[in-house]
Coordinates of C-alpha atoms in Angstrom, one line a residue:
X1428 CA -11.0 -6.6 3.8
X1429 CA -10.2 -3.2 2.6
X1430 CA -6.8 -2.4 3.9
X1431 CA -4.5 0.7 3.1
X1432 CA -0.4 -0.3 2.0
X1433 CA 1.5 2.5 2.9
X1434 CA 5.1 2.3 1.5
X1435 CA 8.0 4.4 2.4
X1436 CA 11.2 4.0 -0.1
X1437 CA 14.5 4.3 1.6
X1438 CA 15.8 7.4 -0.7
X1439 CA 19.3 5.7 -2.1
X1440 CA 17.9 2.7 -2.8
X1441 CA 14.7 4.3 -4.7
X1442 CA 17.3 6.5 -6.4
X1443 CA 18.8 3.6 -8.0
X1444 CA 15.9 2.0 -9.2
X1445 CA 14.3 5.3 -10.7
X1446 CA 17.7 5.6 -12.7
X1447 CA 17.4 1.9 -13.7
X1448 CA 14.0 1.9 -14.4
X1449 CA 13.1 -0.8 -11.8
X1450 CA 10.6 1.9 -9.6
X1451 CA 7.7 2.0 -12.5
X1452 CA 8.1 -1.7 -12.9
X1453 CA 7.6 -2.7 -9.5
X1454 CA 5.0 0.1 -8.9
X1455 CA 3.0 -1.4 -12.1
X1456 CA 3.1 -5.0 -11.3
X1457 CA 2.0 -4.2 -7.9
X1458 CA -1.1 -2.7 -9.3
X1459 CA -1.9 -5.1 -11.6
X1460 CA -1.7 -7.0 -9.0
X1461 CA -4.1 -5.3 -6.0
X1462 CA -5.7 -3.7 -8.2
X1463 CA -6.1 -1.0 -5.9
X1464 CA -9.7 1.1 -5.5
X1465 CA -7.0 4.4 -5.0
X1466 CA -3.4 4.8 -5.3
X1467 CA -1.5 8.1 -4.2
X1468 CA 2.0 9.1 -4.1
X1469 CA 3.6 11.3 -2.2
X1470 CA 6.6 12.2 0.1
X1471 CA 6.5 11.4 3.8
X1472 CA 9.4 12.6 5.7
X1473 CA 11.5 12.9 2.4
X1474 CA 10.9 9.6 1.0
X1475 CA 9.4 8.7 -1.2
X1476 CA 5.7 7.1 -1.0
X1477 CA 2.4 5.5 -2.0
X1478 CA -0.6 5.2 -0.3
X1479 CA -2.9 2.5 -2.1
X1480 CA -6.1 1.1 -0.5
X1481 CA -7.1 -2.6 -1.8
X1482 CA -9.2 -5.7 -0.8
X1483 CA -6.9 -8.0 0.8
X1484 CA -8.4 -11.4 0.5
X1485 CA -6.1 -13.6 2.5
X1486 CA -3.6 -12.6 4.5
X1487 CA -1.3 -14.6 2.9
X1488 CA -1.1 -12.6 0.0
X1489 CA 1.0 -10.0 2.3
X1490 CA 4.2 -11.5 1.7
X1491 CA 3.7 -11.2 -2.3
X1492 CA 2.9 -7.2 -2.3
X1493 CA 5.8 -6.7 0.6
X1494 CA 8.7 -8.4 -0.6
X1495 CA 9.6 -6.4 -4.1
X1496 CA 9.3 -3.6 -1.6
X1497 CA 11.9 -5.0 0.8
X1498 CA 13.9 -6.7 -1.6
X1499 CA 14.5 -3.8 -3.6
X1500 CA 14.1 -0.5 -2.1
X1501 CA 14.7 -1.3 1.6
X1502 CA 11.0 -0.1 1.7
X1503 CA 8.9 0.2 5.1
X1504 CA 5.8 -1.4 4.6
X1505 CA 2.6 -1.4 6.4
X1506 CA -0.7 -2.9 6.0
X1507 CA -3.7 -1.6 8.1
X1508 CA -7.5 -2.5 8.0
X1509 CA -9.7 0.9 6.5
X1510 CA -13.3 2.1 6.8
X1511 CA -14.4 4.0 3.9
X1512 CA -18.0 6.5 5.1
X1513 CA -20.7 3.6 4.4
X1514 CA -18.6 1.2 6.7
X1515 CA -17.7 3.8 9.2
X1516 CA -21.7 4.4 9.2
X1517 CA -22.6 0.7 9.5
X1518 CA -20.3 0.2 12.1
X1519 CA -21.3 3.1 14.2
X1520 CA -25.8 2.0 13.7
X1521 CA -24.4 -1.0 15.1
X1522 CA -23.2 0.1 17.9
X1523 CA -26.0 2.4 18.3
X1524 CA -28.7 -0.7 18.0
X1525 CA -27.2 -2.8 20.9

């Protein structure tokens, strides 16, 4: 299912782990990891952010792509389900063909 991560770094913690050099490491392994169809980054509400949208093929997996998050940036981390145009198109014929 295409879903969209949405990360929000708690600023001292993300602080620390740009000086250390743990931030790219963690950002890095979790794309090779997703291997995300787009990945942005940004600030939201003065944290820092990424915005990556990825097939999630088991919900299981969840756990793996949140916890270096949590663990180590006190991150916020959601997962929601995303349309791109073709599906938001498919979806809506379908509704217009019951």
């Amino acid at each position: 299912m295409r879903t969209l991560l949405r990360v929000t770094l708690d600023v001292t913690a993300s602080n620390k782990a740009v000086t250390d050099g743990s931030l790219p490491k963690i950002i890095q392994s979790t794309i090779e990891k997703i291997k995300p169809e787009a990945s942005y980054f940004l600030a939201v509400d003065g944290c820092r952010s990424c915005f990556m949208v990825f097939d999630l093929k088991d919900s299981s997996e969840i756990p793996g792509i949140a916890e270096p998050f949590f663990q180590s940036m006190n991150a916020k981390v959601d997962f929601s389900p995303v349309m791109n145009a073709d599906d938001l198109q498919k979806g809506l014929a379908a509704l217009a063909n019951r």
